[in-house]
Coordinates of N, CA and C and ligand atoms in Angstrom, one line a residue:
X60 N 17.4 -6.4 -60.3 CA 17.0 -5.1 -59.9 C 17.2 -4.8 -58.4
X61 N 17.8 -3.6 -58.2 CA 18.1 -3.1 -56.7 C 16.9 -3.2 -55.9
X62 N 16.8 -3.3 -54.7 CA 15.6 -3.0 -53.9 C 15.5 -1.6 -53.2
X63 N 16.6 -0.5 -53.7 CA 16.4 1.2 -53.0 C 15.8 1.9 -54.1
X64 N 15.7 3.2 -53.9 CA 15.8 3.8 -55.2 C 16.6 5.2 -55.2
X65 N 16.8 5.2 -56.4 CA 17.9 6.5 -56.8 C 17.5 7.6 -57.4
X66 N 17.3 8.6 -56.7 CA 17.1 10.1 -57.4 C 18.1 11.0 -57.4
X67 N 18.6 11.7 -58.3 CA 19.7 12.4 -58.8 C 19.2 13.8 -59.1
X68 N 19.8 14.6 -58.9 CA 19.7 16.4 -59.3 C 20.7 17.1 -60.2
X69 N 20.3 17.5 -61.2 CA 20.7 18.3 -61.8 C 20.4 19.7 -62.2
X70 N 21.4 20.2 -62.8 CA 21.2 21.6 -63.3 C 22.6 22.8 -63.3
X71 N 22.5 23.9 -63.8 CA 23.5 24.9 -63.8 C 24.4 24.9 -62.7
X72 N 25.5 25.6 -63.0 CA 25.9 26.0 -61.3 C 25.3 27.3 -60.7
X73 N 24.5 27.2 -59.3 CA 24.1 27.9 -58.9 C 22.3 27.7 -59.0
X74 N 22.0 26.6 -59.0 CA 20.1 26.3 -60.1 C 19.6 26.0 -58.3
X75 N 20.8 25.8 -57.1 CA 20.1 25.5 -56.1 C 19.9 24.0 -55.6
X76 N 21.0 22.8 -55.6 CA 20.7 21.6 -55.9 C 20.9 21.1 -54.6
X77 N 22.2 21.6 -54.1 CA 22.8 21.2 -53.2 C 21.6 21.5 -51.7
X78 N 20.9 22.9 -51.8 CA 20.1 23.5 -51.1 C 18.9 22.4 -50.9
X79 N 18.4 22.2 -52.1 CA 17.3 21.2 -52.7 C 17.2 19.7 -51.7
X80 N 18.8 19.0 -52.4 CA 19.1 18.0 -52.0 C 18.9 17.2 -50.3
X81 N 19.5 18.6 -49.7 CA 19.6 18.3 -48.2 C 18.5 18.7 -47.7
X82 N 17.3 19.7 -48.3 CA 15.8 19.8 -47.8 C 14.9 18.2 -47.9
X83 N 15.3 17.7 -49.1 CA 14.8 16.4 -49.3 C 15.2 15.3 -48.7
X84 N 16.7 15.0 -48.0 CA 17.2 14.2 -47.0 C 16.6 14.1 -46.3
X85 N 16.4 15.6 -45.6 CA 15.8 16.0 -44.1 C 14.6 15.6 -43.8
X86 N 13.7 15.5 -45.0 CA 12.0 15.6 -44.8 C 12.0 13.4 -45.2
X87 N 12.9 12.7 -46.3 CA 12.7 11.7 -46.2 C 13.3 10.8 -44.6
X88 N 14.6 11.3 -44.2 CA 14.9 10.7 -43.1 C 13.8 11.1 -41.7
X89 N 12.8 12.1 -42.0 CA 11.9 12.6 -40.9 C 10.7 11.7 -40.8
X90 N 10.6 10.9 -42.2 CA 9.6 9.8 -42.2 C 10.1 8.5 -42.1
X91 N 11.7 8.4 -41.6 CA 11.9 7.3 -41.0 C 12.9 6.5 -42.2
X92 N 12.8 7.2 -43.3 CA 13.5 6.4 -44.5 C 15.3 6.2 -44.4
X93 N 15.7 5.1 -44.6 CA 17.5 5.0 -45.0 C 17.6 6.3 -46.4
X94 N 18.6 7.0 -46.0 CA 19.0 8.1 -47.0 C 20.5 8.1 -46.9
X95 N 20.9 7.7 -48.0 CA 22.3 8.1 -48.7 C 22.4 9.1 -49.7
X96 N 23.1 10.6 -48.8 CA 22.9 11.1 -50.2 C 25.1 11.3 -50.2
X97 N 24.8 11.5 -51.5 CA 26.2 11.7 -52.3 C 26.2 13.3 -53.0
X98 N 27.6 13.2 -53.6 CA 27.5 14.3 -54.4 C 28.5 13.8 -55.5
X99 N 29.0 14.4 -56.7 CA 29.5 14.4 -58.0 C 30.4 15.4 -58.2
X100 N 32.3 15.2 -59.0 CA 32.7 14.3 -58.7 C 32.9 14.3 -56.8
X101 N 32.8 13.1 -56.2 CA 33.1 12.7 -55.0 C 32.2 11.8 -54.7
X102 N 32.1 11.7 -53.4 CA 31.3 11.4 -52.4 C 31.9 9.6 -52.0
X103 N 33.0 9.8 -52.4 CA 34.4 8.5 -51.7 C 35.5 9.1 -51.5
X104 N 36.2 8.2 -50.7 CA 37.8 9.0 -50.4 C 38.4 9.1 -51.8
X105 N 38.4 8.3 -52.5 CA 38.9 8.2 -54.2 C 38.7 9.4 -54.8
X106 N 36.8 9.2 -54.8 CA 36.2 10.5 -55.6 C 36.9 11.6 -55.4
X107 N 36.7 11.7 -53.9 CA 37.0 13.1 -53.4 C 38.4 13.8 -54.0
X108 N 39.2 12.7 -53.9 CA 40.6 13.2 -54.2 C 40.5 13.8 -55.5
X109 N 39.6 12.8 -56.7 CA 39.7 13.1 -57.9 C 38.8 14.6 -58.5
X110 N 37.9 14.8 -57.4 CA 37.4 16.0 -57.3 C 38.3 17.0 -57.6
X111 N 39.3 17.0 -56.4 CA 40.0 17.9 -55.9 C 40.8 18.7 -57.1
X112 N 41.6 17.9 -57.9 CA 41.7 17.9 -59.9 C 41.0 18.8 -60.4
X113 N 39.4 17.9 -60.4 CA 38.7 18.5 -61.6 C 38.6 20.0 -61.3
X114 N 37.8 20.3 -59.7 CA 37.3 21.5 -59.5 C 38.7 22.4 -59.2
X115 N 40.1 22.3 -59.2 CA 41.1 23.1 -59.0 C 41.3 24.4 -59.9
X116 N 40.9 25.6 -59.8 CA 40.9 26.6 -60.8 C 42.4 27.1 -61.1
X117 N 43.3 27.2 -60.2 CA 44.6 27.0 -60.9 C 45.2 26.2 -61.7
X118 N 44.6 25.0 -61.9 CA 45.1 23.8 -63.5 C 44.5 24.0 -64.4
X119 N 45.3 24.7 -65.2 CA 45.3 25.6 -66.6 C 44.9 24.4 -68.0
X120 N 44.9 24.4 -68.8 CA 44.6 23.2 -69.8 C 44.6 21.4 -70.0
X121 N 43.7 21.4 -68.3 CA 43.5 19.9 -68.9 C 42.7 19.7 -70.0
X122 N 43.1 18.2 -70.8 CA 42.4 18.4 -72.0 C 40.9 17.9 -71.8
X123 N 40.1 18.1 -72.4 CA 39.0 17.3 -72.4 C 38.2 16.2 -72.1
X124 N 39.2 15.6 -72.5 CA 38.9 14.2 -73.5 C 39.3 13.5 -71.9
X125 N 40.6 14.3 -71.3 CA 41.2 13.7 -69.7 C 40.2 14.0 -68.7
X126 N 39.5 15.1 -68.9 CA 38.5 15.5 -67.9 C 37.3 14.5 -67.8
X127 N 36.6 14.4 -69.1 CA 35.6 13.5 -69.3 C 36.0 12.2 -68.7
X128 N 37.3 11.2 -68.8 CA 37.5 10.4 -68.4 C 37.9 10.4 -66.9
X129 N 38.4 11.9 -66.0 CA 38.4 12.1 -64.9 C 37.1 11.5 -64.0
X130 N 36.4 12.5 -64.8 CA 34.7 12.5 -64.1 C 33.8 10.8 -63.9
X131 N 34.5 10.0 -65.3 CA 33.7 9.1 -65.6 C 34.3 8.4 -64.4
X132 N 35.9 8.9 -64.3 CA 36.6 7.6 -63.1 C 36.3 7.7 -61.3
X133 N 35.7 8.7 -61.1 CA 35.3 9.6 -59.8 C 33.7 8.2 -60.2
X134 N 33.5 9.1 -61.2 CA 31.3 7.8 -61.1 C 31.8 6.7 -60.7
X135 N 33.0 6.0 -61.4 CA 32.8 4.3 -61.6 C 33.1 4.3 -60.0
X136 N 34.2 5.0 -59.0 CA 34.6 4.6 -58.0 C 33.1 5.0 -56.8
X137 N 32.6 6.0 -57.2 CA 31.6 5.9 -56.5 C 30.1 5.2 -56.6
X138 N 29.9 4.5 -57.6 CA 29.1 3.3 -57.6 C 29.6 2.4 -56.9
X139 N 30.5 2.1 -57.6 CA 31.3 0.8 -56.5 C 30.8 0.5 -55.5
X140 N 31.9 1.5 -54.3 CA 31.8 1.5 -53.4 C 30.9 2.1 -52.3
X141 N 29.8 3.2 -52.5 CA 28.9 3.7 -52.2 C 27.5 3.4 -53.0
X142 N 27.1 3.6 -54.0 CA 25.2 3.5 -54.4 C 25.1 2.1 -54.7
X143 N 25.7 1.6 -55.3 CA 25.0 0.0 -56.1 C 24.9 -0.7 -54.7
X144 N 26.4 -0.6 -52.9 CA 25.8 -1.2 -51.5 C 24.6 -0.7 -51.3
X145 N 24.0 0.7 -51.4 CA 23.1 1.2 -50.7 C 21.8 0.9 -51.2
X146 N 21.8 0.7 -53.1 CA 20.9 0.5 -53.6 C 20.3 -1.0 -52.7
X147 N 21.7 -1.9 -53.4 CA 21.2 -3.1 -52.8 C 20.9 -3.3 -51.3
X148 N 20.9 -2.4 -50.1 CA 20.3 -2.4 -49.0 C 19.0 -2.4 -49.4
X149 N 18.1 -1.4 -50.1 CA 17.3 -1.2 -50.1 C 17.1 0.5 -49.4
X150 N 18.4 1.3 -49.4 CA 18.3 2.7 -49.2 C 17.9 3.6 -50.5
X151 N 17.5 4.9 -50.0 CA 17.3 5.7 -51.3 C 18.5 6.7 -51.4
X152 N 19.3 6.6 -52.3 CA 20.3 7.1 -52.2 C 19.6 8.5 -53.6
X153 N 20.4 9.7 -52.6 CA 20.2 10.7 -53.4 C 21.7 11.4 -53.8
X154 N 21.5 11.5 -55.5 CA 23.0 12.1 -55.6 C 22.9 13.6 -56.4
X155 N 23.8 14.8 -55.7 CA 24.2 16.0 -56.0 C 24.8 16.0 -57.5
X156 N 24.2 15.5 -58.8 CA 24.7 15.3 -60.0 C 24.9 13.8 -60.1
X157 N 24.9 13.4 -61.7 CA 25.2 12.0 -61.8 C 25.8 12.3 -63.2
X158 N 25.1 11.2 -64.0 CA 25.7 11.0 -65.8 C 25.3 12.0 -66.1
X159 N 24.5 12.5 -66.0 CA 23.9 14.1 -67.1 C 24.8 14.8 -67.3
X160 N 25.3 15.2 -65.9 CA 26.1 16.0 -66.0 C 27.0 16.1 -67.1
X161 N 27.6 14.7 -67.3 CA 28.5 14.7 -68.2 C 28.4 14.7 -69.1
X162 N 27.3 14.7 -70.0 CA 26.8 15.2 -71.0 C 26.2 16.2 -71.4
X163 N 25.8 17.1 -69.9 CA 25.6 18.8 -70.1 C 26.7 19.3 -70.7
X164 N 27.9 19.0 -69.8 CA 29.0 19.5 -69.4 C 30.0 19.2 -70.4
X165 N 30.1 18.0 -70.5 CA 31.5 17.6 -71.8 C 31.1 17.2 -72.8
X166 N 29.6 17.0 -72.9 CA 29.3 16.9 -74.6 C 28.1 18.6 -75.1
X167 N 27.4 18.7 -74.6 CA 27.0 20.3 -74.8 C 27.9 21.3 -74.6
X168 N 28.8 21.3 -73.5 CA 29.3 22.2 -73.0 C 30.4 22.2 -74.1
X169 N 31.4 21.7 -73.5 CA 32.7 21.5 -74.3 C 33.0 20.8 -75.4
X170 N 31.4 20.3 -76.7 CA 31.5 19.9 -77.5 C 31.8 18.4 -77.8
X171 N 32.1 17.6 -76.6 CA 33.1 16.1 -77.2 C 31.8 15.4 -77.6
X172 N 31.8 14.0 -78.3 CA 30.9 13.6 -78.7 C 30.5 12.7 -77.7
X173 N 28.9 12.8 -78.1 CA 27.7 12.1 -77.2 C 27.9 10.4 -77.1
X174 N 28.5 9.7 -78.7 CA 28.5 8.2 -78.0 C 29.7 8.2 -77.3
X175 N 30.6 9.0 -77.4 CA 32.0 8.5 -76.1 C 31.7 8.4 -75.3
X176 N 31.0 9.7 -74.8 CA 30.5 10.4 -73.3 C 29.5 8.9 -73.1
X177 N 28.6 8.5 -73.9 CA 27.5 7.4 -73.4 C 28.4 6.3 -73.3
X178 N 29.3 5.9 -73.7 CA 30.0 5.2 -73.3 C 30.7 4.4 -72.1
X179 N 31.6 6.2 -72.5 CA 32.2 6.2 -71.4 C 31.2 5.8 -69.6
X180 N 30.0 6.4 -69.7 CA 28.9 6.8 -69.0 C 28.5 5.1 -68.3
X181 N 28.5 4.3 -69.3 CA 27.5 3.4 -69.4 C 29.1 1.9 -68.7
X182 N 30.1 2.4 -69.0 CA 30.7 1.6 -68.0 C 31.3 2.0 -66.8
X183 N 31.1 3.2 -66.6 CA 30.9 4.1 -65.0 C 29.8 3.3 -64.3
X184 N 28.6 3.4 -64.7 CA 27.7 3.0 -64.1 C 27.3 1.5 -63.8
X185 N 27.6 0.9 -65.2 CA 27.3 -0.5 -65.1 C 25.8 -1.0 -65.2
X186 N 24.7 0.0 -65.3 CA 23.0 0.0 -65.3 C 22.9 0.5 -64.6
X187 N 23.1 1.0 -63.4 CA 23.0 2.0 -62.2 C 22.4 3.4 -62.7
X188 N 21.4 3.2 -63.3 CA 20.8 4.7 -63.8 C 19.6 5.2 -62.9
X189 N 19.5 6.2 -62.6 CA 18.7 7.0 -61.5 C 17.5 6.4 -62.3
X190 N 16.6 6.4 -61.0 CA 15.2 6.2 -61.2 C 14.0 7.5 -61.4
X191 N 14.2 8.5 -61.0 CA 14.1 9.6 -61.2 C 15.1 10.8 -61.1
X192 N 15.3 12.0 -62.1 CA 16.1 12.9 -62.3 C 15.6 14.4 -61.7
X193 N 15.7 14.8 -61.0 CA 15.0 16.4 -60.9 C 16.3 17.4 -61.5
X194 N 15.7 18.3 -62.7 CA 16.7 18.9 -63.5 C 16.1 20.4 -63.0
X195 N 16.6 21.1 -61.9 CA 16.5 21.9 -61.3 C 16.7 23.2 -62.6
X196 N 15.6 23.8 -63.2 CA 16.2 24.6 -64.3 C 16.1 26.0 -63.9
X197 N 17.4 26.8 -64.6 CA 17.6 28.1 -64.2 C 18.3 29.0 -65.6
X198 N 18.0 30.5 -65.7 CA 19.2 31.0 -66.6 C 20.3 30.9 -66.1
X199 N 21.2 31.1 -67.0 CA 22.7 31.0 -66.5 C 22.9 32.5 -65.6
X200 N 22.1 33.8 -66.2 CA 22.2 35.0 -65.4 C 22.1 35.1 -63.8
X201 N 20.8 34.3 -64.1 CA 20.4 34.3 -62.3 C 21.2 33.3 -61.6
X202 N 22.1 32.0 -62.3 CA 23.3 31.4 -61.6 C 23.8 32.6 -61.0
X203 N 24.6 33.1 -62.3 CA 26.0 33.5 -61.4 C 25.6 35.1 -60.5
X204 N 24.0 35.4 -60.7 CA 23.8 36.3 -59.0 C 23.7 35.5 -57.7
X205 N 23.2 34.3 -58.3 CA 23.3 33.6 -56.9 C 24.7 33.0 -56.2
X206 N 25.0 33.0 -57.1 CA 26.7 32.5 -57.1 C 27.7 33.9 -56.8
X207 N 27.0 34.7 -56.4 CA 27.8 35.9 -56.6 C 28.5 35.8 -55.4
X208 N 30.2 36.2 -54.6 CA 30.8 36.4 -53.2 C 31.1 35.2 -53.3
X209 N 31.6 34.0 -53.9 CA 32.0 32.7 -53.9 C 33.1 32.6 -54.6
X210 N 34.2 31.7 -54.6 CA 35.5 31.6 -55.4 C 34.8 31.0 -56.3
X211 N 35.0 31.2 -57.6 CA 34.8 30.4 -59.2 C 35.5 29.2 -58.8
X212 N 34.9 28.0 -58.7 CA 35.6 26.6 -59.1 C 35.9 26.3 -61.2
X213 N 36.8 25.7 -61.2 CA 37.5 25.3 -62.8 C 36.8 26.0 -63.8
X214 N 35.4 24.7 -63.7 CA 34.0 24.7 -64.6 C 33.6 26.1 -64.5
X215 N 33.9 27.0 -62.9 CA 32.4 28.0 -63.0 C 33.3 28.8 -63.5
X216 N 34.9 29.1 -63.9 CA 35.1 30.0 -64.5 C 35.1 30.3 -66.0
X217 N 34.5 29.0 -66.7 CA 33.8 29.3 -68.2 C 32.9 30.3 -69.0
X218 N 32.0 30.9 -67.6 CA 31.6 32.0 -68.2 C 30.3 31.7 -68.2
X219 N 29.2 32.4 -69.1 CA 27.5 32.4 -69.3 C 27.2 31.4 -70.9
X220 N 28.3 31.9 -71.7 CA 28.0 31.3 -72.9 C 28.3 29.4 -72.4
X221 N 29.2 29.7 -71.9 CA 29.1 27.3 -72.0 C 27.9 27.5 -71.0
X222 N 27.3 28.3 -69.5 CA 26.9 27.6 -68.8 C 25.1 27.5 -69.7
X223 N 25.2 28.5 -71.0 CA 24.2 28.5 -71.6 C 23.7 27.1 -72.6
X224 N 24.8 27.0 -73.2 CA 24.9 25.5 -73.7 C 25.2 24.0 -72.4
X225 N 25.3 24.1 -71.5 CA 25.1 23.6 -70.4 C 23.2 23.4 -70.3
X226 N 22.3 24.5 -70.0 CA 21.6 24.6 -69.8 C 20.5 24.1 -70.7
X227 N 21.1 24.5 -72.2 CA 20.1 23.5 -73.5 C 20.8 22.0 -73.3
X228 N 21.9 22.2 -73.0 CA 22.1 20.5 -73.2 C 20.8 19.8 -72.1
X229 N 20.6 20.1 -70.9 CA 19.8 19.4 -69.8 C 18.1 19.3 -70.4
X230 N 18.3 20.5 -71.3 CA 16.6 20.9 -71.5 C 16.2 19.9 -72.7
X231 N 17.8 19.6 -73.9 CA 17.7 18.5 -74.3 C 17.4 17.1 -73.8
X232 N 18.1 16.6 -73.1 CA 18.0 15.3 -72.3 C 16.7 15.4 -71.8
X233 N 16.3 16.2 -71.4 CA 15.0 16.2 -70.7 C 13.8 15.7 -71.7
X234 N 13.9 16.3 -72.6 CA 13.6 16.4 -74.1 C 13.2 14.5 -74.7
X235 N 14.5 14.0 -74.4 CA 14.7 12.8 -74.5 C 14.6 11.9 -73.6
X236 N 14.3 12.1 -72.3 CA 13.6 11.0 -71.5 C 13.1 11.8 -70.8
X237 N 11.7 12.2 -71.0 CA 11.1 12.7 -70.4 C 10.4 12.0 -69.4
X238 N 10.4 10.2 -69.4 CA 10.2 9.8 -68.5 C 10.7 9.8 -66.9
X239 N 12.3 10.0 -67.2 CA 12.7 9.9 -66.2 C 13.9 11.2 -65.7
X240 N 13.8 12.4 -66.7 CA 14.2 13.6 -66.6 C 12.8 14.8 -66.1
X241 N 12.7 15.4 -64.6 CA 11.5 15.6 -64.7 C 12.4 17.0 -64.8
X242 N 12.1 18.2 -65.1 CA 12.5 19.6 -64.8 C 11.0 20.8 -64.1
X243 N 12.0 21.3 -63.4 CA 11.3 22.1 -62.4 C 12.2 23.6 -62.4
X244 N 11.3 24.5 -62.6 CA 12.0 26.0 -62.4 C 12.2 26.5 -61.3
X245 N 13.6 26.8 -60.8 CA 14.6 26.8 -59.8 C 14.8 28.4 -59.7
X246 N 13.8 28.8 -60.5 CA 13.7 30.6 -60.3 C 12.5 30.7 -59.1
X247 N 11.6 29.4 -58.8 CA 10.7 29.8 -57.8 C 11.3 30.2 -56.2
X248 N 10.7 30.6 -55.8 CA 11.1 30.5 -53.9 C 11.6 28.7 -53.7
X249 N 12.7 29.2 -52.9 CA 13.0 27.6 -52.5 C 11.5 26.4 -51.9
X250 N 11.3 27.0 -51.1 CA 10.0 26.1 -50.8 C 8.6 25.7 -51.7
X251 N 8.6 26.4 -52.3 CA 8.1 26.3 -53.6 C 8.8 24.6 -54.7
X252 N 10.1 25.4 -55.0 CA 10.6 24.3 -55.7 C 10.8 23.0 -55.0
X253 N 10.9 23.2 -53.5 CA 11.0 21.8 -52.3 C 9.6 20.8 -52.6
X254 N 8.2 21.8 -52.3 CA 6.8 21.6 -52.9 C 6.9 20.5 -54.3
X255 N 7.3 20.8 -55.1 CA 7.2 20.7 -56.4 C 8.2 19.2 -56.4
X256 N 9.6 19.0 -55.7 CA 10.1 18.0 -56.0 C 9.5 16.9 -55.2
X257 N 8.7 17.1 -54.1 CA 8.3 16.5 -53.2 C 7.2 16.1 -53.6
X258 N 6.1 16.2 -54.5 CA 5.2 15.8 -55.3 C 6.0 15.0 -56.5
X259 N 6.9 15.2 -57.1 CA 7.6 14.2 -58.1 C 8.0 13.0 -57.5
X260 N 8.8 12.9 -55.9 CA 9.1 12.0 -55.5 C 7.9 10.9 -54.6
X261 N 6.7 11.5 -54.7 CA 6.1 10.6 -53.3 C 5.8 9.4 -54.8
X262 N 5.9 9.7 -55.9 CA 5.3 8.4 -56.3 C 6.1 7.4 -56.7
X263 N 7.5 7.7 -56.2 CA 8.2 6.7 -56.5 C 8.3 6.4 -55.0
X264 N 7.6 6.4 -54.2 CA 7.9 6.2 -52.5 C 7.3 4.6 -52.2
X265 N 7.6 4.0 -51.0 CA 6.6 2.5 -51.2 C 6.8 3.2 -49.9
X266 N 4.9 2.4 -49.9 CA 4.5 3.0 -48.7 C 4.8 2.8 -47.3
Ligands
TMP564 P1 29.4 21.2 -57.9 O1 29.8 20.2 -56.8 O2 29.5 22.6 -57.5 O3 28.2 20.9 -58.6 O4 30.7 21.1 -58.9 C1 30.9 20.2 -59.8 C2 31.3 20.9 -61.1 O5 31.8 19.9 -62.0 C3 30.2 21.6 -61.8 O6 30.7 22.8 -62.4 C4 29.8 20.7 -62.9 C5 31.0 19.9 -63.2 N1 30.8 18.5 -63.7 C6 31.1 18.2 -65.0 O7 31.6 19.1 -65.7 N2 30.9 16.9 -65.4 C7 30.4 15.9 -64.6 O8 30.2 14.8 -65.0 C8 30.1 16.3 -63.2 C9 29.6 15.3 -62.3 C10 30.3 17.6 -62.8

């Protein structure tokens, strides 16, 4: 068992994560804590490159089945070499998306099957599963006003209907470990929702 801990964020595009993520850096590194935070795909020079792929809205029909194994190959490179060091320092590494995703995304979203995806998932990670999840929840509507004035990346040009089955897929999972999927409505005022994750996290905090 690592000696850090790992909290991961999820949710639609536009649910407010990235916003979330770096209010929670800010307030844990203000009390002095080691904070790694990441984001999904990226947060390595590898990742990043592999990002660069996924989120490209000009590459017209990758297939699925290549994407899901894109995404899984971006996770495996960034455990590697960034969370499993940081865990094992004893930092709290926080990441902008993790596995859910990929099972919002390529098994609710775009239909592929759930044991591939866990599979696939499960040798990306290697055990490396967040210790708590914040599933930042939102409609897909109020995504894409908040998303409004931004270029569509690949994914965000799918539309409301996947980002709706995106949305039950999380509400599922959540469904299913509700231990460690906590969901919070991302329709509140940001500091509100800041409130709300910051009560989820102090009890995984050592003092
Ligand atoms: P983001 O950095 O804006 O969240 O963009 C990442 C996009 O990639 C987002 O639309 C969700 C998508 N995605 C997947 O489809 N599967 C995955 O496993 C991950 C990590 C992201």
């Amino acid at each position: 068992m690592s000696k850090g801990l790992f909290i991961s964020f999820e949710g639609i595009d536009g649910s407010g994560k990235t916003t979330q993520l770096e209010l929670l850096r800010q307030r844990l590194e203000a009390e002095g804590r080691s904070v790694v935070a990441v984001r999904e795909p990226g947060g390595s020079p590898v990742a990043e490159r592999i990002r660069e792929v996924l989120l490209d809205a000009s590459i017209d029909g990758l297939n699925p089945v290549a994407e899901a194994f894109l995404y899984g190959a971006a996770r495996a490179q960034l455990v590697a070499e960034v969370i499993s060091p940081a865990l094992d320092k004893g930092s709290i590494v926080i990441a902008d998306r993790y596995l859910d995703s990929t099972l919002a995304y390529q098994g609710y979203g775009r239909g592929l099957d759930k044991g591939f995806l866990n599979q696939l998932n499960q040798m990306a990670v290697s055990g490396t599963i967040p210790h708590l999840t914040i599933l930042l929840d939102l409609s897909p509507a109020e995504g894409a006003v908040r998303r409004r004035g931004t270029v569509p990346d690949r994914l965000e040009q799918e539309g409301l209907a996947f980002q709706e089955r995106v949305r039950r897929g999380y509400l599922a999972l959540s469904c299913q470990q509700p231990e460690r999927i906590k969901v919070v409505n991302a329709a509140q005022l940001p500091e509100k929702v800041h409130e709300e994750i910051i009560y989820l996290v102090t009890t995984y905090l050592k003092p």
